[in-house]
Amino acid sequence: MNYYEVAILKSPQENLTYQSLDEIENGTKVFISLRNRKNLIEAVVVKKVEEPTFKCSDIGEITSFFYSTEMLEIATFISQYYVCSFGEAISLYIPFNKEIKINEEQQLFDSKIVLSKEQEKAFEFYLQKKQFLLFANTGSGKTEIYIKAIEKVLNANANAILLMPEISLTPQMENRLEKVFGNSVAIWHSKVTKKRKEQILEGIYTGNIKVVAGARSALFLPFKNLKLIVVDEEHDESYKSDSKPRYNAKDLSIYIAKKYNLNLILGSATASIGSFHKLPFIRLKKTYFDTSKRVYFDNSSQELSVAIIDKISTTLSRGNQVIVFLPTRANFKYQICTSCGKSVECPYCSVSMSLHKNDLALKCHYCGYTQKIPDSCPSCGNGIIHNLRVGTAEVEERLKEFFPQKIVKRFDRDEIKTDNKLKSVLNEFNSNKIDILVGTQMLSKGHDYHNVKLAVVLGIDSVLNMNSYKSRERALSLLIQIAGRSGRKGEGEVIVQTQNEEFFDYYINSSDYEEFLKSELEFREGLYPPYLKMAKIIFAHANGLKVKDELDRYVKLLKQNGNIEVVGFGQSPIFKLANKYRYEIIIRSSNIKELLKVLHSIKSTMVTIDMDTNF
Ligand SMILES: [Zn+2]
Ligand SMILES: [Zn+2]
């Protein structure tokens, strides 16, 4: 008899021991039954073990599917780093299939792309470094470099993955890739039909599909000879999964590339601080089209001010299109000084505090510190701290009133729910059937708007004043990304409504994003990532008293541990969610091993752990 440790797919349970007369290879997918129950469930053989002292059940069925050694290794890392079971981690992967024959026929691709001098330099840098950050302004031609790199890998009979934020997987990108790679490329994201996914998998198994452009789950496809991972818009926070396992596909790509010596390109116009800190980079500044851009600031506190309406009106009268950006789809409140535009910071965490409940209090979600809204602004001494509210629906209505003859449409998650809807709105907009597009972050992600001559940015101060150590990075990067959408061909204008003109103006007009990243790194040193690791421990339960007790118990326990620091604890920003009361503890440490040890020691069923959380 043989004995095996098996992990149950998608289960938080620890691994179990089963027996079989067969010799089973590690990584094989099998079926087992739990505690004499009839129905069979999916599991994976992790390793062969000695005969245990207890009685084992038989493995039910052995399949032809298997997870490679690399998959098992990476899943082990995921379960340790992102604190989940091995069964949950390995379930991210789609296994290989032994039964399908591989088409070994070599195929050669010729993209016919001629790189510019600047691009050529970046490509040389890539060949030399193997793993790098392509820190490239919008329109400077990142995509050509990606395609060249993919072409080279495919012509060496290997595979490549191009990761993009789900929303950037546009028909435009699809067409570009298909032009070069034909049927060898496939697009993979959550809205792809089940049937199409099966076809793609079949293509990957046979080797006919050699490259996939996809959302974060594409990282777990069964490629036989993966040699290149490209992460486009690498600053995008949607690479972090918000359900278990709470991995970050970008960070995981860096880990995988380093461990297996793969090629890696992280691309962004607004590189994330983490990647800027970790990887060698090259700047591409020249824009591909000859664009000249003008950025104006409007410091009125009224949402659609006279200056903004004037600008929109002029742009429309010339037959051009306008995009209007707002940071959140719903109504969102934030605090700001009427006079200087600053917000009240937490004295312990150096981040803006958020408004709380009755609006009379300010609260820091990191450390739980709460204070009354001060009578006058602590920064300038004479302004008043007040609440502002922003929302796409309201702005859309107002614009319709101002411009009754024009077509105004909304572009956010409430409006755009399907892939077809996304395609149709983008098509309408690009064929001039819409005059003004009002939207959220969705507007900023990778779409090409041919005829936009004005980008209006509202409510950016709400991002800047968010209760997060990332708020400056988020606000500036968003603004630059949106500005990049205006005037991609020819002249473009941007009008930014802000009471923090000095900050934005400096990094947009006088200095640049690289300078910003350097100064931000200084601010974070000793306090925040990438210098320290931070994790959030979320407690949730339907019984509010029980969960509060559990929180208190862990706060006490964690505070006794000298290797980590309890930054703060308290109610979650959304206290009651799906009928459960929620609390959280935030901890940090410069010692990753100790931090993980602590996180793994938490055995409470009420707890979810969020490593490298997007605060
Ligand atoms: Zn002030
Ligand atoms: Zn604080």
Coordinates of C-alpha atoms and ligand atoms in Angstrom, one line a residue:
M1 CA 0.0 0.0 0.0
N2 CA 1.1 3.6 -0.7
Y3 CA 0.3 6.6 1.4
Y4 CA -0.2 10.1 0.1
E5 CA -0.6 13.6 1.5
V6 CA -3.4 15.2 -0.4
A7 CA -4.8 18.8 -0.5
I8 CA -8.5 19.3 -1.1
L9 CA -9.1 21.8 -3.9
K10 CA -10.6 25.1 -2.8
S11 CA -10.8 24.0 0.8
P12 CA -9.3 25.8 3.8
Q13 CA -8.6 22.5 5.4
E14 CA -5.1 21.3 6.1
N15 CA -3.8 18.4 4.0
L16 CA -5.0 14.9 4.7
T17 CA -3.5 11.4 4.3
Y18 CA -5.0 8.9 1.9
Q19 CA -3.9 5.5 0.6
S20 CA -3.8 3.8 -2.8
L21 CA -2.4 0.6 -4.3
D22 CA -1.2 2.7 -7.3
E23 CA 2.0 4.6 -7.6
I24 CA 0.8 8.2 -8.0
E25 CA 3.0 11.1 -9.0
N26 CA 3.1 14.3 -7.1
G27 CA 0.7 16.9 -8.5
T28 CA -1.7 14.3 -9.8
K29 CA -5.4 15.4 -9.6
V30 CA -7.4 12.7 -7.8
F31 CA -10.9 12.3 -6.4
I32 CA -11.4 11.4 -2.7
S33 CA -14.4 11.1 -0.4
L34 CA -14.5 12.8 3.0
R35 CA -15.3 10.8 6.1
N36 CA -17.1 8.0 4.3
R37 CA -19.4 10.4 2.5
K38 CA -20.6 9.2 -0.9
N39 CA -19.8 12.1 -3.1
L40 CA -16.3 12.4 -4.5
I41 CA -14.3 15.7 -4.3
E42 CA -11.3 17.0 -6.2
A43 CA -7.9 16.9 -4.5
V44 CA -4.3 16.9 -5.5
V45 CA -1.5 14.5 -4.4
V46 CA 1.1 16.6 -2.7
K47 CA 3.6 13.9 -1.7
K48 CA 4.2 10.3 -0.7
V49 CA 4.4 9.7 3.0
E50 CA 5.2 7.0 5.5
E51 CA 2.3 4.8 6.7
P52 CA 0.5 6.8 9.4
T53 CA -0.6 5.4 12.8
F54 CA -4.2 6.0 11.9
K55 CA -6.4 4.3 9.4
C56 CA -6.7 5.9 5.9
S57 CA -9.4 5.9 3.3
D58 CA -8.7 5.0 -0.3
I59 CA -8.1 7.5 -3.1
G60 CA -11.2 7.2 -5.3
E61 CA -10.2 8.0 -8.8
I62 CA -6.9 9.0 -10.4
T63 CA -7.2 11.5 -13.3
S64 CA -5.0 12.4 -16.2
F65 CA -4.7 16.0 -15.0
F66 CA -1.6 17.1 -13.1
Y67 CA 0.0 20.2 -11.6
S68 CA 3.7 20.7 -12.5
T69 CA 6.5 20.9 -9.9
E70 CA 6.6 24.7 -10.5
M71 CA 2.9 25.0 -9.9
L72 CA 3.2 23.1 -6.6
E73 CA 6.2 25.3 -5.6
I74 CA 4.4 28.5 -6.4
A75 CA 1.3 27.4 -4.7
T76 CA 3.3 26.6 -1.6
F77 CA 4.7 30.1 -1.7
I78 CA 1.2 31.6 -2.1
S79 CA -0.1 29.6 0.8
Q80 CA 2.7 30.8 3.0
Y81 CA 2.9 34.4 1.9
Y82 CA -0.7 35.2 1.4
V83 CA -1.7 33.0 4.4
C84 CA -4.2 30.4 3.0
S85 CA -4.3 26.6 2.7
F86 CA -2.3 24.8 0.1
G87 CA -5.6 23.6 -1.4
E88 CA -6.8 27.1 -1.8
A89 CA -3.6 28.2 -3.4
I90 CA -3.2 25.4 -5.9
S91 CA -6.8 25.9 -7.0
L92 CA -5.8 29.1 -8.7
Y93 CA -4.1 26.9 -11.3
I94 CA -5.5 25.0 -14.2
P95 CA -3.7 21.7 -14.4
F96 CA -2.0 20.1 -17.4
N97 CA -3.6 17.1 -19.2
K98 CA -1.4 14.1 -19.9
E99 CA -3.8 12.7 -22.5
I100 CA -3.5 15.5 -25.0
K101 CA -0.8 15.3 -27.7
I102 CA 1.4 18.3 -28.2
N103 CA 1.8 19.8 -31.6
E104 CA 5.6 20.3 -31.8
E105 CA 5.5 22.1 -35.0
Q106 CA 7.6 25.3 -34.8
Q107 CA 6.0 28.5 -36.1
L108 CA 7.8 31.8 -36.8
F109 CA 6.3 35.2 -36.4
D110 CA 7.2 38.5 -38.0
S111 CA 5.7 41.5 -36.4
K112 CA 7.3 43.8 -38.9
I113 CA 7.5 46.4 -36.2
V114 CA 10.4 48.8 -36.5
L115 CA 11.3 50.3 -33.2
S116 CA 12.2 53.9 -32.8
K117 CA 15.6 54.8 -31.4
E118 CA 14.2 55.3 -27.9
Q119 CA 12.2 52.1 -28.0
E120 CA 15.3 50.2 -29.4
K121 CA 17.2 51.4 -26.3
A122 CA 14.6 50.1 -24.0
F123 CA 14.5 46.8 -25.8
E124 CA 18.3 46.5 -25.5
F125 CA 17.9 47.2 -21.8
Y126 CA 15.4 44.5 -21.5
L127 CA 17.6 41.9 -23.3
Q128 CA 20.4 42.8 -20.9
K129 CA 18.5 42.9 -17.6
K130 CA 15.9 40.3 -18.4
Q131 CA 13.6 41.7 -15.7
F132 CA 12.8 45.4 -15.8
L133 CA 10.4 48.2 -15.3
L134 CA 9.3 50.0 -18.5
F135 CA 8.5 53.4 -17.1
A136 CA 7.0 54.9 -20.2
N137 CA 4.8 57.9 -20.8
T138 CA 1.4 57.4 -22.4
G139 CA 1.8 57.3 -26.1
S140 CA 5.6 56.5 -26.0
G141 CA 5.0 53.1 -27.5
K142 CA 5.1 50.4 -24.8
T143 CA 3.0 48.0 -26.7
E144 CA 5.5 47.7 -29.6
I145 CA 8.1 46.7 -27.1
Y146 CA 5.8 44.1 -25.5
I147 CA 5.0 42.7 -29.0
K148 CA 8.7 42.6 -29.9
A149 CA 9.5 40.8 -26.7
I150 CA 6.7 38.3 -27.1
E151 CA 7.7 37.7 -30.7
K152 CA 11.2 36.8 -29.7
V153 CA 10.1 34.4 -27.1
L154 CA 7.6 32.7 -29.3
N155 CA 10.1 32.3 -32.1
A156 CA 12.3 30.5 -29.6
N157 CA 9.4 28.0 -29.2
A158 CA 8.4 29.3 -25.8
N159 CA 5.3 30.9 -24.3
A160 CA 4.4 34.3 -23.0
I161 CA 1.7 35.8 -20.8
L162 CA 0.6 39.4 -21.1
L163 CA -1.3 40.5 -18.0
M164 CA -3.6 43.5 -18.2
P165 CA -6.2 45.0 -15.8
E166 CA -9.4 43.3 -16.9
I167 CA -10.9 46.6 -18.2
S168 CA -7.9 47.3 -20.5
L169 CA -8.4 44.1 -22.5
T170 CA -10.0 46.1 -25.3
P171 CA -10.8 45.0 -28.8
Q172 CA -8.1 47.4 -29.9
M173 CA -5.5 45.4 -28.0
E174 CA -6.9 42.2 -29.2
N175 CA -6.7 43.3 -32.9
R176 CA -3.1 44.4 -32.5
L177 CA -2.0 41.1 -31.1
E178 CA -4.0 39.0 -33.6
K179 CA -2.4 40.9 -36.4
V180 CA 1.0 39.6 -35.4
F181 CA 0.2 36.3 -33.7
G182 CA -2.9 35.2 -35.5
N183 CA -4.5 32.1 -33.9
S184 CA -1.6 31.7 -31.6
V185 CA -2.9 34.4 -29.2
A186 CA -6.0 34.2 -27.0
I187 CA -7.7 36.7 -24.7
W188 CA -8.6 35.5 -21.2
H189 CA -10.7 37.2 -18.6
S190 CA -13.8 36.7 -16.4
K191 CA -16.2 37.6 -19.2
V192 CA -14.9 35.1 -21.7
T193 CA -17.6 32.4 -22.1
K194 CA -17.1 28.9 -20.6
K195 CA -17.0 27.4 -24.1
R196 CA -14.4 29.8 -25.3
K197 CA -12.3 29.1 -22.2
E198 CA -12.4 25.4 -23.0
Q199 CA -11.2 26.0 -26.5
I200 CA -8.4 28.2 -25.3
L201 CA -7.3 25.5 -22.8
E202 CA -7.4 22.9 -25.6
G203 CA -5.2 25.3 -27.6
I204 CA -2.7 25.7 -24.8
Y205 CA -2.5 21.9 -24.2
T206 CA -1.8 21.2 -27.8
G207 CA 0.6 24.1 -28.1
N208 CA -1.4 25.9 -30.7
I209 CA -2.0 28.8 -28.4
K210 CA 1.4 30.2 -27.4
V211 CA 0.5 33.5 -25.8
V212 CA -2.4 34.7 -23.7
A213 CA -3.3 38.3 -23.0
G214 CA -5.4 38.2 -19.9
A215 CA -6.5 39.5 -16.5
R216 CA -4.7 38.3 -13.4
S217 CA -6.0 34.7 -13.6
A218 CA -4.1 34.2 -16.9
L219 CA -1.0 33.9 -14.7
F220 CA -2.2 30.4 -13.8
L221 CA -2.7 28.8 -17.2
P222 CA -0.9 25.6 -18.0
F223 CA 1.9 26.8 -20.3
K224 CA 4.6 24.2 -20.9
N225 CA 7.4 26.5 -21.5
L226 CA 6.7 29.9 -20.1
K227 CA 9.6 32.3 -20.7
L228 CA 8.1 35.8 -20.5
I229 CA 5.5 37.6 -18.3
V230 CA 4.5 41.1 -19.3
V231 CA 2.4 43.1 -16.7
D232 CA 0.9 46.1 -18.4
E233 CA -0.4 49.1 -16.3
E234 CA 1.5 47.5 -13.5
H235 CA 0.5 50.3 -11.1
D236 CA -3.1 49.1 -11.3
E237 CA -4.4 48.0 -7.9
S238 CA -6.8 45.5 -9.4
Y239 CA -3.9 43.1 -9.7
K240 CA -4.6 42.4 -6.1
S241 CA -7.3 39.8 -5.5
D242 CA -9.9 40.7 -2.9
S243 CA -11.0 37.2 -2.3
K244 CA -9.0 34.3 -0.9
P245 CA -6.2 33.7 -1.8
R246 CA -5.6 37.5 -1.7
Y247 CA -2.6 37.4 -4.0
N248 CA -1.2 40.3 -6.1
A249 CA -0.6 39.1 -9.6
K250 CA 2.0 41.7 -10.3
D251 CA 4.0 40.9 -7.2
L252 CA 3.6 37.2 -7.9
S253 CA 4.9 37.8 -11.4
I254 CA 8.1 39.4 -10.0
Y255 CA 8.5 36.4 -7.6
I256 CA 8.0 33.8 -10.3
A257 CA 10.3 35.6 -12.8
K258 CA 13.1 35.8 -10.2
K259 CA 12.7 32.3 -9.0
Y260 CA 12.6 30.6 -12.4
N261 CA 14.8 33.2 -14.2
L262 CA 12.0 34.2 -16.6
N263 CA 11.9 37.4 -18.6
L264 CA 9.7 40.1 -17.1
I265 CA 8.4 43.4 -18.2
L266 CA 6.4 45.7 -15.9
G267 CA 5.0 48.6 -17.9
S268 CA 3.4 51.8 -16.7
A269 CA 3.4 55.6 -17.3
T270 CA 3.0 56.0 -13.6
A271 CA 5.2 53.2 -12.2
S272 CA 4.2 51.9 -8.7
I273 CA 6.5 52.8 -5.9
G274 CA 7.0 49.1 -5.1
S275 CA 8.2 48.2 -8.6
F276 CA 10.3 51.4 -8.9
H277 CA 12.0 50.3 -5.7
K278 CA 12.5 46.7 -6.7
L279 CA 13.5 46.6 -10.3
P280 CA 15.9 48.3 -12.7
F281 CA 14.0 50.7 -14.9
I282 CA 14.2 52.7 -18.1
R283 CA 12.3 55.8 -19.0
L284 CA 10.5 56.3 -22.3
K285 CA 9.5 60.0 -22.3
K286 CA 9.0 60.8 -25.9
T287 CA 5.3 60.6 -27.0
Y288 CA 4.6 58.6 -30.0
F289 CA 2.2 61.1 -31.5
D290 CA 3.2 64.7 -31.6
T291 CA 1.0 65.9 -28.8
S292 CA 1.1 69.1 -26.9
K293 CA -0.9 69.2 -23.8
R294 CA -2.0 72.0 -21.5
V295 CA -3.0 71.5 -18.0
Y296 CA -5.2 74.1 -16.3
F297 CA -6.3 74.3 -12.7
D298 CA -9.6 75.4 -11.3
N299 CA -9.7 76.0 -7.6
S300 CA -13.4 76.7 -7.2
S301 CA -15.2 74.5 -4.7
Q302 CA -18.4 74.3 -6.8
E303 CA -18.4 71.1 -8.8
L304 CA -19.1 72.3 -12.3
S305 CA -17.7 75.8 -12.1
V306 CA -18.1 78.6 -14.7
A307 CA -14.5 78.0 -15.9
I308 CA -15.2 74.3 -16.4
I309 CA -18.5 74.8 -18.2
D310 CA -16.8 77.4 -20.4
K311 CA -14.0 75.0 -21.4
I312 CA -16.4 72.2 -22.1
S313 CA -18.6 74.5 -24.2
T314 CA -15.7 75.8 -26.3
T315 CA -14.4 72.2 -26.9
L316 CA -17.9 71.0 -28.0
S317 CA -18.5 74.0 -30.2
R318 CA -15.3 73.0 -32.2
G319 CA -16.8 69.5 -32.7
N320 CA -14.5 67.8 -30.3
Q321 CA -15.3 65.4 -27.5
V322 CA -14.9 65.7 -23.7
I323 CA -14.3 63.2 -20.9
V324 CA -15.2 64.1 -17.4
F325 CA -13.7 62.1 -14.6
L326 CA -14.8 61.5 -11.1
P327 CA -13.0 59.2 -8.6
T328 CA -16.0 57.2 -7.4
R329 CA -19.2 56.0 -8.8
A330 CA -21.4 56.4 -5.8
N331 CA -21.6 59.5 -3.6
F332 CA -18.4 59.8 -1.7
K333 CA -17.6 62.2 1.1
Y334 CA -14.3 63.6 2.1
Q335 CA -13.0 66.4 4.3
I336 CA -11.1 69.4 3.0
C337 CA -10.1 72.9 4.2
T338 CA -12.1 75.7 2.4
S339 CA -9.0 77.9 2.3
C340 CA -5.9 75.9 1.7
G341 CA -7.3 72.6 0.4
K342 CA -5.4 70.5 2.9
S343 CA -7.1 67.9 5.1
V344 CA -6.6 67.0 8.8
E345 CA -3.9 64.4 9.3
C346 CA -3.6 61.7 11.9
P347 CA -0.9 62.8 14.3
Y348 CA 0.4 59.2 14.5
C349 CA 0.3 58.0 10.9
S350 CA 0.8 61.0 8.6
V351 CA -2.2 60.2 6.6
S352 CA -5.5 62.1 6.1
M353 CA -8.2 61.0 8.5
S354 CA -11.6 60.1 7.2
L355 CA -15.0 61.4 8.1
H356 CA -16.9 59.3 10.5
K357 CA -20.6 58.6 11.1
N358 CA -22.2 61.7 12.4
D359 CA -19.7 63.8 10.4
L360 CA -18.6 65.6 13.5
A361 CA -15.7 63.2 14.0
L362 CA -12.5 62.4 12.1
K363 CA -11.1 59.0 12.4
C364 CA -7.9 57.3 11.3
H365 CA -8.5 53.8 10.0
Y366 CA -4.9 52.7 10.6
C367 CA -4.6 53.4 14.3
G368 CA -8.2 54.2 15.3
Y369 CA -7.3 57.7 16.6
T370 CA -10.5 59.8 16.6
Q371 CA -11.0 63.5 17.1
K372 CA -13.6 66.2 16.6
I373 CA -13.5 68.2 13.4
P374 CA -11.4 71.2 14.5
D375 CA -12.9 74.7 14.4
S376 CA -10.2 76.0 12.1
C377 CA -7.8 74.3 9.8
P378 CA -4.6 73.1 11.5
S379 CA -2.5 73.8 8.4
C380 CA -3.4 77.4 7.6
G381 CA -5.2 78.4 10.7
N382 CA -8.0 80.3 9.0
G383 CA -9.9 77.9 6.8
I384 CA -12.8 75.7 7.9
I385 CA -12.8 71.9 7.5
H386 CA -15.9 70.9 5.7
N387 CA -17.4 67.9 3.8
L388 CA -17.5 67.6 0.1
R389 CA -19.4 65.0 -1.9
V390 CA -18.9 63.8 -5.4
G391 CA -20.8 61.4 -7.7
T392 CA -21.1 60.5 -11.4
A393 CA -24.9 60.4 -11.6
E394 CA -25.3 64.0 -10.3
V395 CA -22.6 65.3 -12.7
E396 CA -24.2 63.5 -15.6
E397 CA -27.6 65.2 -14.8
R398 CA -26.0 68.6 -14.5
L399 CA -24.2 68.3 -17.8
K400 CA -27.4 67.3 -19.5
E401 CA -29.0 70.4 -18.2
F402 CA -26.1 72.6 -19.4
F403 CA -25.9 71.0 -22.8
P404 CA -29.4 69.7 -23.8
Q405 CA -28.4 69.3 -27.4
K406 CA -25.4 67.1 -26.7
I407 CA -25.2 63.4 -25.9
V408 CA -23.9 62.7 -22.5
K409 CA -23.2 59.2 -21.3
R410 CA -21.9 57.5 -18.2
F411 CA -19.0 55.2 -18.1
D412 CA -18.8 53.4 -14.8
R413 CA -19.4 50.0 -13.2
D414 CA -23.1 50.7 -12.7
E415 CA -23.6 51.5 -16.4
I416 CA -21.1 49.2 -18.0
K417 CA -21.9 45.7 -16.8
T418 CA -21.0 43.5 -19.8
D419 CA -18.3 43.2 -22.3
N420 CA -20.7 44.0 -25.1
K421 CA -21.9 47.2 -23.4
L422 CA -18.2 48.2 -23.0
K423 CA -17.5 47.6 -26.6
S424 CA -20.6 49.4 -27.8
V425 CA -20.1 52.5 -25.7
L426 CA -16.4 52.7 -26.8
N427 CA -17.5 52.3 -30.4
E428 CA -20.2 55.0 -30.2
F429 CA -17.7 57.3 -28.5
N430 CA -15.0 56.7 -31.1
S431 CA -17.4 57.2 -33.9
N432 CA -18.5 60.6 -32.4
K433 CA -22.0 59.5 -31.4
I434 CA -21.4 60.6 -27.8
D435 CA -20.1 64.1 -27.0
I436 CA -19.3 63.8 -23.3
L437 CA -18.4 60.7 -21.5
V438 CA -18.7 60.9 -17.7
G439 CA -16.9 58.2 -15.8
T440 CA -14.8 56.8 -13.0
Q441 CA -11.4 55.0 -13.0
M442 CA -12.7 53.0 -15.9
L443 CA -12.0 56.0 -18.1
S444 CA -8.4 56.1 -17.2
K445 CA -7.6 52.5 -18.1
G446 CA -5.8 52.0 -21.4
H447 CA -8.6 53.0 -23.8
D448 CA -7.8 55.0 -26.8
Y449 CA -10.1 58.0 -27.5
H450 CA -9.3 59.4 -30.9
N451 CA -11.1 62.7 -30.7
V452 CA -11.0 63.8 -27.1
K453 CA -9.6 67.3 -26.8
L454 CA -10.5 68.0 -23.2
A455 CA -10.3 65.9 -20.0
V456 CA -12.1 67.4 -17.0
V457 CA -10.9 66.0 -13.7
L458 CA -13.2 66.5 -10.7
G459 CA -12.9 65.4 -7.1
I460 CA -9.2 64.5 -7.3
D461 CA -8.8 66.1 -3.9
S462 CA -11.0 63.3 -2.5
V463 CA -8.3 60.8 -3.6
L464 CA -5.5 63.0 -2.3
N465 CA -7.3 63.3 1.1
M466 CA -8.1 59.7 1.5
N467 CA -7.2 57.9 4.7
S468 CA -4.3 56.0 3.2
Y469 CA -0.5 56.2 3.0
K470 CA -1.0 55.6 -0.7
S471 CA -3.3 58.6 -1.3
R472 CA -0.7 60.9 -2.9
E473 CA 0.5 58.1 -5.2
R474 CA -3.1 57.2 -6.2
A475 CA -4.1 60.8 -6.8
L476 CA -1.1 61.8 -8.9
S477 CA -1.0 58.6 -10.9
L478 CA -4.7 58.8 -11.6
L479 CA -4.4 62.4 -12.8
I480 CA -1.6 61.6 -15.2
Q481 CA -3.4 58.5 -16.5
I482 CA -6.5 60.6 -17.2
A483 CA -4.5 63.4 -18.7
G484 CA -3.0 60.8 -21.0
R485 CA -6.5 60.1 -22.5
S486 CA -6.9 63.6 -23.8
G487 CA -5.4 64.6 -27.1
R488 CA -3.7 61.4 -28.1
K489 CA -3.5 62.8 -31.6
G490 CA -2.9 66.5 -31.8
E491 CA -3.6 69.0 -29.1
G492 CA -5.2 68.2 -25.8
E493 CA -6.3 70.1 -22.7
V494 CA -6.9 69.1 -19.2
I495 CA -8.7 71.0 -16.5
V496 CA -8.2 69.8 -13.0
Q497 CA -10.5 71.0 -10.2
T498 CA -8.4 71.1 -7.1
Q499 CA -7.4 73.1 -4.1
N500 CA -4.0 71.5 -4.1
E501 CA -2.8 73.1 -7.3
E502 CA 0.8 73.4 -5.9
F503 CA 1.2 69.7 -5.5
F504 CA -0.2 68.6 -8.8
D505 CA 1.3 71.5 -10.8
Y506 CA 4.8 70.8 -9.5
Y507 CA 4.9 67.1 -10.5
I508 CA 3.0 67.6 -13.8
N509 CA 4.5 70.8 -15.1
S510 CA 7.8 71.5 -13.4
S511 CA 9.0 68.1 -12.3
D512 CA 7.9 64.6 -13.1
Y513 CA 6.6 61.3 -11.8
E514 CA 10.1 60.0 -11.2
E515 CA 10.9 62.8 -8.9
F516 CA 7.6 62.2 -7.1
L517 CA 8.5 58.5 -6.6
K518 CA 11.8 59.5 -5.1
S519 CA 10.3 61.9 -2.6
E520 CA 7.6 59.5 -1.7
L521 CA 10.1 56.8 -1.0
E522 CA 11.7 59.2 1.5
F523 CA 8.3 59.7 3.2
R524 CA 7.7 56.0 3.5
E525 CA 11.0 55.0 4.8
G526 CA 10.7 53.4 8.2
L527 CA 6.9 53.8 8.2
Y528 CA 5.3 52.1 5.2
P529 CA 5.8 49.7 2.3
P530 CA 8.0 49.0 0.3
Y531 CA 10.3 49.3 3.4
L532 CA 8.0 47.5 5.7
K533 CA 5.4 44.8 5.3
M534 CA 1.9 45.6 6.3
A535 CA -1.0 43.2 6.8
K536 CA -4.6 43.6 7.8
I537 CA -6.4 41.1 10.0
I538 CA -10.1 41.3 9.4
F539 CA -12.6 39.9 11.9
A540 CA -16.1 39.4 10.8
H541 CA -19.1 37.7 12.5
A542 CA -22.9 38.1 12.7
N543 CA -22.6 38.3 16.5
G544 CA -21.2 41.8 17.2
L545 CA -20.2 41.0 20.8
K546 CA -18.4 37.7 20.0
V547 CA -16.4 39.3 17.2
K548 CA -15.4 42.3 19.5
D549 CA -14.2 39.8 22.1
E550 CA -12.1 38.0 19.5
L551 CA -10.6 41.3 18.4
D552 CA -9.7 42.3 21.9
R553 CA -8.1 38.9 22.6
Y554 CA -5.9 39.2 19.5
V555 CA -5.0 42.8 20.1
K556 CA -3.7 41.8 23.5
L557 CA -1.8 38.8 22.2
L558 CA -0.3 40.7 19.3
K559 CA 0.8 43.6 21.4
Q560 CA 3.0 41.2 23.5
N561 CA 4.9 40.2 20.4
G562 CA 8.1 42.4 20.1
N563 CA 8.9 41.5 16.5
I564 CA 5.9 43.2 15.0
E565 CA 4.1 46.4 15.6
V566 CA 0.3 46.8 16.1
V567 CA -0.3 50.0 14.1
G568 CA -3.9 50.2 15.1
F569 CA -7.2 48.4 15.5
G570 CA -10.9 49.2 15.5
Q571 CA -14.0 49.0 13.4
S572 CA -13.6 48.5 9.7
P573 CA -14.4 51.5 7.4
I574 CA -17.5 49.6 6.5
F575 CA -18.5 48.3 9.9
K576 CA -21.4 46.1 8.9
L577 CA -21.1 44.2 5.6
A578 CA -23.4 41.3 4.5
N579 CA -24.9 41.1 8.0
K580 CA -21.5 40.7 9.7
Y581 CA -19.9 43.1 12.1
R582 CA -16.3 43.9 11.1
Y583 CA -13.2 44.9 12.9
E584 CA -9.6 45.0 11.9
I585 CA -6.1 45.1 13.2
I586 CA -3.2 46.5 11.2
I587 CA 0.2 45.2 11.9
R588 CA 3.6 45.9 10.3
S589 CA 7.2 44.8 10.6
S590 CA 10.4 45.0 8.7
N591 CA 10.9 41.4 9.5
I592 CA 8.8 39.5 7.0
K593 CA 9.5 36.1 8.6
E594 CA 8.2 37.2 12.0
L595 CA 5.2 38.9 10.4
L596 CA 4.2 35.7 8.6
K597 CA 4.8 33.6 11.7
V598 CA 2.4 35.8 13.6
L599 CA -0.2 35.7 10.8
H600 CA 0.0 31.9 10.5
S601 CA -0.5 31.6 14.2
I602 CA -4.0 33.1 14.0
K603 CA -6.4 30.2 13.9
S604 CA -9.7 32.1 14.5
T605 CA -12.6 31.1 12.1
M606 CA -13.7 34.8 12.2
V607 CA -10.5 36.0 10.6
T608 CA -9.4 36.8 7.1
I609 CA -5.9 37.9 6.5
D610 CA -4.9 40.4 3.9
M611 CA -1.2 40.5 3.3
D612 CA 0.1 43.7 1.4
T613 CA -3.4 45.1 1.7
N614 CA -4.4 48.0 -0.6
F615 CA -5.2 50.4 2.2
Ligands
ZN1 ZN -6.4 75.3 5.6
ZN2 ZN -3.5 57.1 12.6

